[in-house]
CSV table of N, CA and C in Angstrom, one decimal:
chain,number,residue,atom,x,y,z
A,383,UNK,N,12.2,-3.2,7.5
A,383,UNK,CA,11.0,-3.5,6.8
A,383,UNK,C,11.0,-2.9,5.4
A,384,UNK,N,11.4,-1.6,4.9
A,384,UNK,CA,10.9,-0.9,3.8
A,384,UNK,C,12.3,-2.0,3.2
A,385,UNK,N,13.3,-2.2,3.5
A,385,UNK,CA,14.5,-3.0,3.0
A,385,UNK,C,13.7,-4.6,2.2
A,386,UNK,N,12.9,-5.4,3.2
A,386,UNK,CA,12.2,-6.3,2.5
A,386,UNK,C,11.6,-6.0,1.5
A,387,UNK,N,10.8,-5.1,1.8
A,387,UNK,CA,9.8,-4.6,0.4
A,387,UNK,C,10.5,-4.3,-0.7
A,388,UNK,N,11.8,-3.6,-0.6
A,388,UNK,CA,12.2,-3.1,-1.8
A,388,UNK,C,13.1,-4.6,-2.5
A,389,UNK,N,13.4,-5.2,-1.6
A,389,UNK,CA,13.3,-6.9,-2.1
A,389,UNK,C,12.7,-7.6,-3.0
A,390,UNK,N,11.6,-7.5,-2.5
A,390,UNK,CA,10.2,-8.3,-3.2
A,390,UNK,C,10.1,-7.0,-4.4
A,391,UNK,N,10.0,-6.1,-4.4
A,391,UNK,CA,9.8,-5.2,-5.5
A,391,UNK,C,10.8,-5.3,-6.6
A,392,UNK,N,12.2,-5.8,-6.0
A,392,UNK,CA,13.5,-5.9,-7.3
A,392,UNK,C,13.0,-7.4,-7.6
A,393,UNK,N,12.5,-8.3,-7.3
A,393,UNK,CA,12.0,-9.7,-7.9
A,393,UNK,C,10.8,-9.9,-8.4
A,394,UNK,N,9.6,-8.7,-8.2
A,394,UNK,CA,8.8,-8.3,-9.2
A,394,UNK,C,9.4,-7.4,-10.8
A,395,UNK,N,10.3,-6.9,-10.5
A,395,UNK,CA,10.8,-6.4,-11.3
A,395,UNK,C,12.2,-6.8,-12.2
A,396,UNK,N,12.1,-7.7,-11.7
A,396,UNK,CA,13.4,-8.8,-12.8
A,396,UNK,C,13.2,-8.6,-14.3
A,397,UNK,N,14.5,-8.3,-14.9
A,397,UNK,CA,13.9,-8.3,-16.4
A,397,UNK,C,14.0,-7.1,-16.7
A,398,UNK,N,13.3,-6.1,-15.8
A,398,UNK,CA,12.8,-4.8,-16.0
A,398,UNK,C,13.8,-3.9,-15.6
A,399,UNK,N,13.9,-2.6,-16.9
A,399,UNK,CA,14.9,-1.4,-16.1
A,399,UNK,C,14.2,-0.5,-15.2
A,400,UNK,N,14.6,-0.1,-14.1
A,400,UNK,CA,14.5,1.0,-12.9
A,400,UNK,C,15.8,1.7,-12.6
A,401,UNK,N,14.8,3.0,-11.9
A,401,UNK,CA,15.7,3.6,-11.4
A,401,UNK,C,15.4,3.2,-9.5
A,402,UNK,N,16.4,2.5,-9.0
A,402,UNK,CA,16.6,2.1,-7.3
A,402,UNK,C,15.8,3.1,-6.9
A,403,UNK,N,16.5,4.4,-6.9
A,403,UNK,CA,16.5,5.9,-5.8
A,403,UNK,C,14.7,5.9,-6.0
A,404,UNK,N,14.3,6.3,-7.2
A,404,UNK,CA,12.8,6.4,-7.2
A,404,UNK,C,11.7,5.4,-6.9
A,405,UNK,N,12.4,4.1,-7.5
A,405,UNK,CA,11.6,2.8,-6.9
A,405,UNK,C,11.3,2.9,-5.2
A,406,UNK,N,12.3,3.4,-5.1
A,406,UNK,CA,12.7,3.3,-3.2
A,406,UNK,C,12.0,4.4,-2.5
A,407,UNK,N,11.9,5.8,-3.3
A,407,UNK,CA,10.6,6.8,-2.9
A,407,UNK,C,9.6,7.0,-3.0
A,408,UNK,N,9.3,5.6,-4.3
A,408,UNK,CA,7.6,5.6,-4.0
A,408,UNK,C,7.4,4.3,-3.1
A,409,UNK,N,8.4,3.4,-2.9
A,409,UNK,CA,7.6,2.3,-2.1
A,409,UNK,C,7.6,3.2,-0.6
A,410,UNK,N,8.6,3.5,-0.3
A,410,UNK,CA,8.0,4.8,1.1
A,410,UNK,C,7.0,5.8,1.0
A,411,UNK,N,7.0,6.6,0.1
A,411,UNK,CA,5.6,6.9,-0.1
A,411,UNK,C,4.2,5.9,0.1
A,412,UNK,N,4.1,4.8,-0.4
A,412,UNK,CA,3.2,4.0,-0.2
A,412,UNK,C,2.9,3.5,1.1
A,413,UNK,N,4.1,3.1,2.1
A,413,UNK,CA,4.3,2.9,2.9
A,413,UNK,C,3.5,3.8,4.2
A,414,UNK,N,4.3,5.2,4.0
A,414,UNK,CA,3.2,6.2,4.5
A,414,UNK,C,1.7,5.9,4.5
A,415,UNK,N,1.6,5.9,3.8
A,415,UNK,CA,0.4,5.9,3.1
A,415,UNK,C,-0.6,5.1,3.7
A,416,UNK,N,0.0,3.9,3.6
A,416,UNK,CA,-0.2,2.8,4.6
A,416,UNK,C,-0.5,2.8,5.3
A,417,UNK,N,0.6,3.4,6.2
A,417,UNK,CA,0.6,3.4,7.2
A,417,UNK,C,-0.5,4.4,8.1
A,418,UNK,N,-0.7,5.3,7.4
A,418,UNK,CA,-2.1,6.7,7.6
A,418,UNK,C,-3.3,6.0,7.6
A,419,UNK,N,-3.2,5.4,6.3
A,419,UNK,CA,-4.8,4.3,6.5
A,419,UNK,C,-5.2,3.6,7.2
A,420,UNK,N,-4.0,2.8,8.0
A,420,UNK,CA,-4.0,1.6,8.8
A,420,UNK,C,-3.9,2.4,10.2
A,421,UNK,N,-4.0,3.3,10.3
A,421,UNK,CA,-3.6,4.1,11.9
A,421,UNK,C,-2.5,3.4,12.5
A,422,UNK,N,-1.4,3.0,12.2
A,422,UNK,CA,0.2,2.7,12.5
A,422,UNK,C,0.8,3.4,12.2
A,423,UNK,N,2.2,3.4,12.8
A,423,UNK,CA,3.4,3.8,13.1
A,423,UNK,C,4.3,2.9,12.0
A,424,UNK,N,5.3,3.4,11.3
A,424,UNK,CA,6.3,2.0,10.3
A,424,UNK,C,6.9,1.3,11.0
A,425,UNK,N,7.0,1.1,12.8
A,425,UNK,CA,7.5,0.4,13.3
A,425,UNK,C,6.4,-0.8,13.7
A,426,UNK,N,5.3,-0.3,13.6
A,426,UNK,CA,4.6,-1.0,13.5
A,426,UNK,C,3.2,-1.8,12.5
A,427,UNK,N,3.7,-1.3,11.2
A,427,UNK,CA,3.6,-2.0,10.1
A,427,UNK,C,2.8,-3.3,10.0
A,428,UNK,N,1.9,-3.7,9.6
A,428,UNK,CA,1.4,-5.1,9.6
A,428,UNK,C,1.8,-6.2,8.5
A,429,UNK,N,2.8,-7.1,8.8
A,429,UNK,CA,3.3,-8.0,7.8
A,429,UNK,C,2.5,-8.4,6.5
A,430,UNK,N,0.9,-8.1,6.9
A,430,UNK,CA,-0.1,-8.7,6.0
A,430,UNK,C,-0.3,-7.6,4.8
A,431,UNK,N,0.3,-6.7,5.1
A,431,UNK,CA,0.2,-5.3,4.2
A,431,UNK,C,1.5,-5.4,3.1
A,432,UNK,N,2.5,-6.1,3.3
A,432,UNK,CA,3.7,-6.1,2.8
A,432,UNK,C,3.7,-6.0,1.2
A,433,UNK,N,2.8,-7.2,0.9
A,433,UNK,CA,2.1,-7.4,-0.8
A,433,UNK,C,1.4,-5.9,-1.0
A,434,UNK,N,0.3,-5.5,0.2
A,434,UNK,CA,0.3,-4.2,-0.9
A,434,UNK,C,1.3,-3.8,-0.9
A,435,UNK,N,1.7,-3.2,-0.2
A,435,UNK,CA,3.0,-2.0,-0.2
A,435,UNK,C,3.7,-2.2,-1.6
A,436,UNK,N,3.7,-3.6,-1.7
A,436,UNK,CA,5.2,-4.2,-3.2
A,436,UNK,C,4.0,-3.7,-4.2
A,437,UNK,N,3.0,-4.3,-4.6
A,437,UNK,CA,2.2,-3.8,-5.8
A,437,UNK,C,1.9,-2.3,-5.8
A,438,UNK,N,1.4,-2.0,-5.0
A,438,UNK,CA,0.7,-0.4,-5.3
A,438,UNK,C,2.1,0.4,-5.7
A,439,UNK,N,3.5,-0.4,-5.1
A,439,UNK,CA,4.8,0.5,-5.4
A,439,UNK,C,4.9,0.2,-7.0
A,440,UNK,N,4.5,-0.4,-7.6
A,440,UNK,CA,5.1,-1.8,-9.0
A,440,UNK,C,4.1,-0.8,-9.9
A,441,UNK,N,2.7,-0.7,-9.3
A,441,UNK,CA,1.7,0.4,-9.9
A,441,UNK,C,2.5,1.4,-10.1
A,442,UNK,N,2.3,2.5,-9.3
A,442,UNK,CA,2.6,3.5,-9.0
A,442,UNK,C,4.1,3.8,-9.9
A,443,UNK,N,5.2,2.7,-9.9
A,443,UNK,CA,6.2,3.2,-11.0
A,443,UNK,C,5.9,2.8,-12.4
A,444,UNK,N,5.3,2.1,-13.0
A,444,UNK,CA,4.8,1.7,-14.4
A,444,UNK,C,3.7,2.7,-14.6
A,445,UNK,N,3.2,3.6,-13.8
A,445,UNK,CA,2.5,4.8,-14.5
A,445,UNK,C,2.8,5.9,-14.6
A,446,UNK,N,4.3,6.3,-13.7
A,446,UNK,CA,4.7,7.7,-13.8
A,446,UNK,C,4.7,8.5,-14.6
A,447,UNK,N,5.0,7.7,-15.7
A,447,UNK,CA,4.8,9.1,-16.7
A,447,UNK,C,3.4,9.2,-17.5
A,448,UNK,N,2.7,9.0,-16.6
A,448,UNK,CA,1.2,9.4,-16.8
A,448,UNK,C,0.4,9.6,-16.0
A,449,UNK,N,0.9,10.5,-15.2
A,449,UNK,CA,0.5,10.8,-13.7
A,449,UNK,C,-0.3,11.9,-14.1
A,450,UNK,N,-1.8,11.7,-13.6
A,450,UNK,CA,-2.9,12.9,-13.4
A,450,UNK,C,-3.8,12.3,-14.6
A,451,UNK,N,-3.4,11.0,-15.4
A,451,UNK,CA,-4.3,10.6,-16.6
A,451,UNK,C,-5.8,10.0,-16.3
A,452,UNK,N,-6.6,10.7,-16.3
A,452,UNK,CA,-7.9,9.3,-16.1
A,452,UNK,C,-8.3,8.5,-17.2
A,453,UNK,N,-7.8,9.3,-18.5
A,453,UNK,CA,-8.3,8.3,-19.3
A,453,UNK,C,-7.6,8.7,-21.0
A,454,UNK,N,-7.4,7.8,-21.6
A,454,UNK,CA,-6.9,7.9,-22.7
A,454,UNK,C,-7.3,6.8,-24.0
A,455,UNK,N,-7.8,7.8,-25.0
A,455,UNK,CA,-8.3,6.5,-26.3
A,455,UNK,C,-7.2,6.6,-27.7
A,456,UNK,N,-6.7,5.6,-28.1
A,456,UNK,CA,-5.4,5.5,-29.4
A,456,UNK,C,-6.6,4.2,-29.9
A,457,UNK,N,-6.9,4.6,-30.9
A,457,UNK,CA,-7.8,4.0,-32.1
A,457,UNK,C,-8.4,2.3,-31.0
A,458,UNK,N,-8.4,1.4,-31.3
A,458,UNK,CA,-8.8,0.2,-30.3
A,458,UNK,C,-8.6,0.2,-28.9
A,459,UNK,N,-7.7,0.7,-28.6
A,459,UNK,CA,-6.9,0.4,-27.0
A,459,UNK,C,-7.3,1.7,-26.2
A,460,UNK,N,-7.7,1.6,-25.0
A,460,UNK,CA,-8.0,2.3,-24.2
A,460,UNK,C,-7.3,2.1,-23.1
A,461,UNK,N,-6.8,3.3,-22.4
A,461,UNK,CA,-5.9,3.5,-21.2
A,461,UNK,C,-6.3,4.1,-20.1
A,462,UNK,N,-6.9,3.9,-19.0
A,462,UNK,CA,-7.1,4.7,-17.7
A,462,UNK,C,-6.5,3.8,-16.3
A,463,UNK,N,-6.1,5.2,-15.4
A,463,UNK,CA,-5.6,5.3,-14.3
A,463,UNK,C,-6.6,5.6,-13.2
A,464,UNK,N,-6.4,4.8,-12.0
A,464,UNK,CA,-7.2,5.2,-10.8
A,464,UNK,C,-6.3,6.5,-10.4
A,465,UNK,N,-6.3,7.7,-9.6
A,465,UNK,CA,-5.5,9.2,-9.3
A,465,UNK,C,-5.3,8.5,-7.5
A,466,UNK,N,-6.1,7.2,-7.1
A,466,UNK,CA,-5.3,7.1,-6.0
A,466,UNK,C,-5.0,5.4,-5.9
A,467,UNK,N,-3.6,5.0,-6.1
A,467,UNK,CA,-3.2,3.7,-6.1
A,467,UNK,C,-3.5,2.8,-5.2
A,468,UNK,N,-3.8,3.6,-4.3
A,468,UNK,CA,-4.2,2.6,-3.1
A,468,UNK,C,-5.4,2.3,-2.9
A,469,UNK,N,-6.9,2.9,-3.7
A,469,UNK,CA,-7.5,2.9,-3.3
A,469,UNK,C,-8.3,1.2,-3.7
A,470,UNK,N,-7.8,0.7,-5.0
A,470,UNK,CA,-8.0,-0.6,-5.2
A,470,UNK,C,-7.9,-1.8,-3.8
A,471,UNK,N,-7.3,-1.1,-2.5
A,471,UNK,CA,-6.6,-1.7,-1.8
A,471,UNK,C,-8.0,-1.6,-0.2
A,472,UNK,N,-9.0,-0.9,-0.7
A,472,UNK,CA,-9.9,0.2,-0.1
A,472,UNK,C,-10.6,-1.1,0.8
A,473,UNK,N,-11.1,-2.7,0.1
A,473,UNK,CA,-11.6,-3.9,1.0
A,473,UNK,C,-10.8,-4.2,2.1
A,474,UNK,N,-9.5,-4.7,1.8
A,474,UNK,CA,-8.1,-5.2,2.3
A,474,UNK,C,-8.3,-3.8,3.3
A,475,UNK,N,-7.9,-2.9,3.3
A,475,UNK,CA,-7.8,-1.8,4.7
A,475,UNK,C,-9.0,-2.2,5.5
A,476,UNK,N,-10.0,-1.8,5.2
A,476,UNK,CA,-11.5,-2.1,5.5
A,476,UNK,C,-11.7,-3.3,6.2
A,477,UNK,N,-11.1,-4.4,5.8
A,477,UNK,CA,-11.5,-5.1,6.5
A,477,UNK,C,-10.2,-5.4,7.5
A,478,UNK,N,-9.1,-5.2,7.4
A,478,UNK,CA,-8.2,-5.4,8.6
A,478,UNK,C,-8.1,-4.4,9.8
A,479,UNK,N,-9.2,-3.3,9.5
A,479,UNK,CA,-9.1,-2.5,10.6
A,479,UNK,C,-10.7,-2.9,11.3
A,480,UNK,N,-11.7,-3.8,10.4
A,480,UNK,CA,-12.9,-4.5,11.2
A,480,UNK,C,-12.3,-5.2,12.0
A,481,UNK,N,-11.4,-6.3,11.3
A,481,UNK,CA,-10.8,-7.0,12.6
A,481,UNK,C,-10.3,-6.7,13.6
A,482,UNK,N,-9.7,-5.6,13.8
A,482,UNK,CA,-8.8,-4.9,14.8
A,482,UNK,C,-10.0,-4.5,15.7
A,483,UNK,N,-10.9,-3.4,15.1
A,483,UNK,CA,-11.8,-3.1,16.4
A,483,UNK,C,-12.8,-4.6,16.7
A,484,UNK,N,-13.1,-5.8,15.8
A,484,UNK,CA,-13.9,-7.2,16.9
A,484,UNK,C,-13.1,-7.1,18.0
A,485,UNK,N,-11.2,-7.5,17.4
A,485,UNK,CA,-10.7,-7.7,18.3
A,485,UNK,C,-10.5,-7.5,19.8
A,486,UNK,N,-10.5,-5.7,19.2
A,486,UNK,CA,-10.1,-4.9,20.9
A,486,UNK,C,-11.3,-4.8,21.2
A,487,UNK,N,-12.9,-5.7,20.9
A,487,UNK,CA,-14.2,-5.4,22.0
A,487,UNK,C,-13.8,-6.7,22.4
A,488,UNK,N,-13.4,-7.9,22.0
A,488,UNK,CA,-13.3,-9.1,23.1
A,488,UNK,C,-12.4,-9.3,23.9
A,489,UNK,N,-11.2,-7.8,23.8
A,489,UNK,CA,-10.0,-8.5,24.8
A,489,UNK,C,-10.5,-7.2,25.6
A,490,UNK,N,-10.3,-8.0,27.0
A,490,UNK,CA,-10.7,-7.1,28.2
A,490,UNK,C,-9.8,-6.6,28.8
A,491,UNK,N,-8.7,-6.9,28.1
A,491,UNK,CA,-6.8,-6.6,29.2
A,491,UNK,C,-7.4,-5.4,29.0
A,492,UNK,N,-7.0,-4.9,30.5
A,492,UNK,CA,-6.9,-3.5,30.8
A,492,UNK,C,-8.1,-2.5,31.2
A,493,UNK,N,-8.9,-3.4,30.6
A,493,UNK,CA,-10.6,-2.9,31.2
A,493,UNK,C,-10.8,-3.0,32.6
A,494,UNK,N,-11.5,-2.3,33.7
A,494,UNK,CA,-11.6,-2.5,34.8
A,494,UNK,C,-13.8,-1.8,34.8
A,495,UNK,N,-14.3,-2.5,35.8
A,495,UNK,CA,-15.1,-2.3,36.1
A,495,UNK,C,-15.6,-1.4,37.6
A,496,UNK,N,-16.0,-0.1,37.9
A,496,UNK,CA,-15.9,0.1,38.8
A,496,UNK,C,-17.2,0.3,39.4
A,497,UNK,N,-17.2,0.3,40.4
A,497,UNK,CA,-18.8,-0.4,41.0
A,497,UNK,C,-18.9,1.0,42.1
A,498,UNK,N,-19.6,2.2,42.0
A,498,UNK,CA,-19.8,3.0,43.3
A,498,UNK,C,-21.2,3.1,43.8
């Protein structure tokens, strides 16, 4: 899995110089991350997550060296940083873990009813 993502992340990044080793520790980092939010395991990962994992990674390396900035003014142009990359991602969690609990109230596998 993290092998796909770092796929899709070198084809977001065409054109552009990186360094592999770091690209590849923050898309795990992210990953984690992910995976903490999502209450999974990386083996069990949700395909639908994959796109964040590649952006918040694409984020997260085009701001490194302005890590801890919230905000910055140079004469016209203004620059600010969210301090958590994932949190843009805050609906998208939100709602895939609504679905997960509809889900598990309409499946009954494994429910039993006991009558005393």
């Amino acid at each position: 899995m993290i092998d796909t993502i770092s796929t899709r992340i070198a084809a977001r990044m065409t054109g552009e110089t990186y360094d592999h080793t770091v690209m590849d520790e923050l898309a795990q980092t992210m990953l984690d991350r992910l995976c903490i939010r999502l209450g999974v395991q990386e083996s069990n990962f949700p395909k639908l997550f994959y796109s964040v994992a590649v952006d918040a990674t694409v984020k997260a390396w085009r701001r490194r060296y302005y890590e801890g900035i919230s905000s910055e003014n140079v004469s016209e142009m203004s620059t600010s940083f969210v301090e958590d990359v994932l949190s843009e991602y805050d609906d998208e969690i939100a709602s895939y873990l609504e679905g997960l609990s509809t889900d598990d109230e309409e499946d009954t596998t494994g429910k039993m009813v006991v009558f005393l």
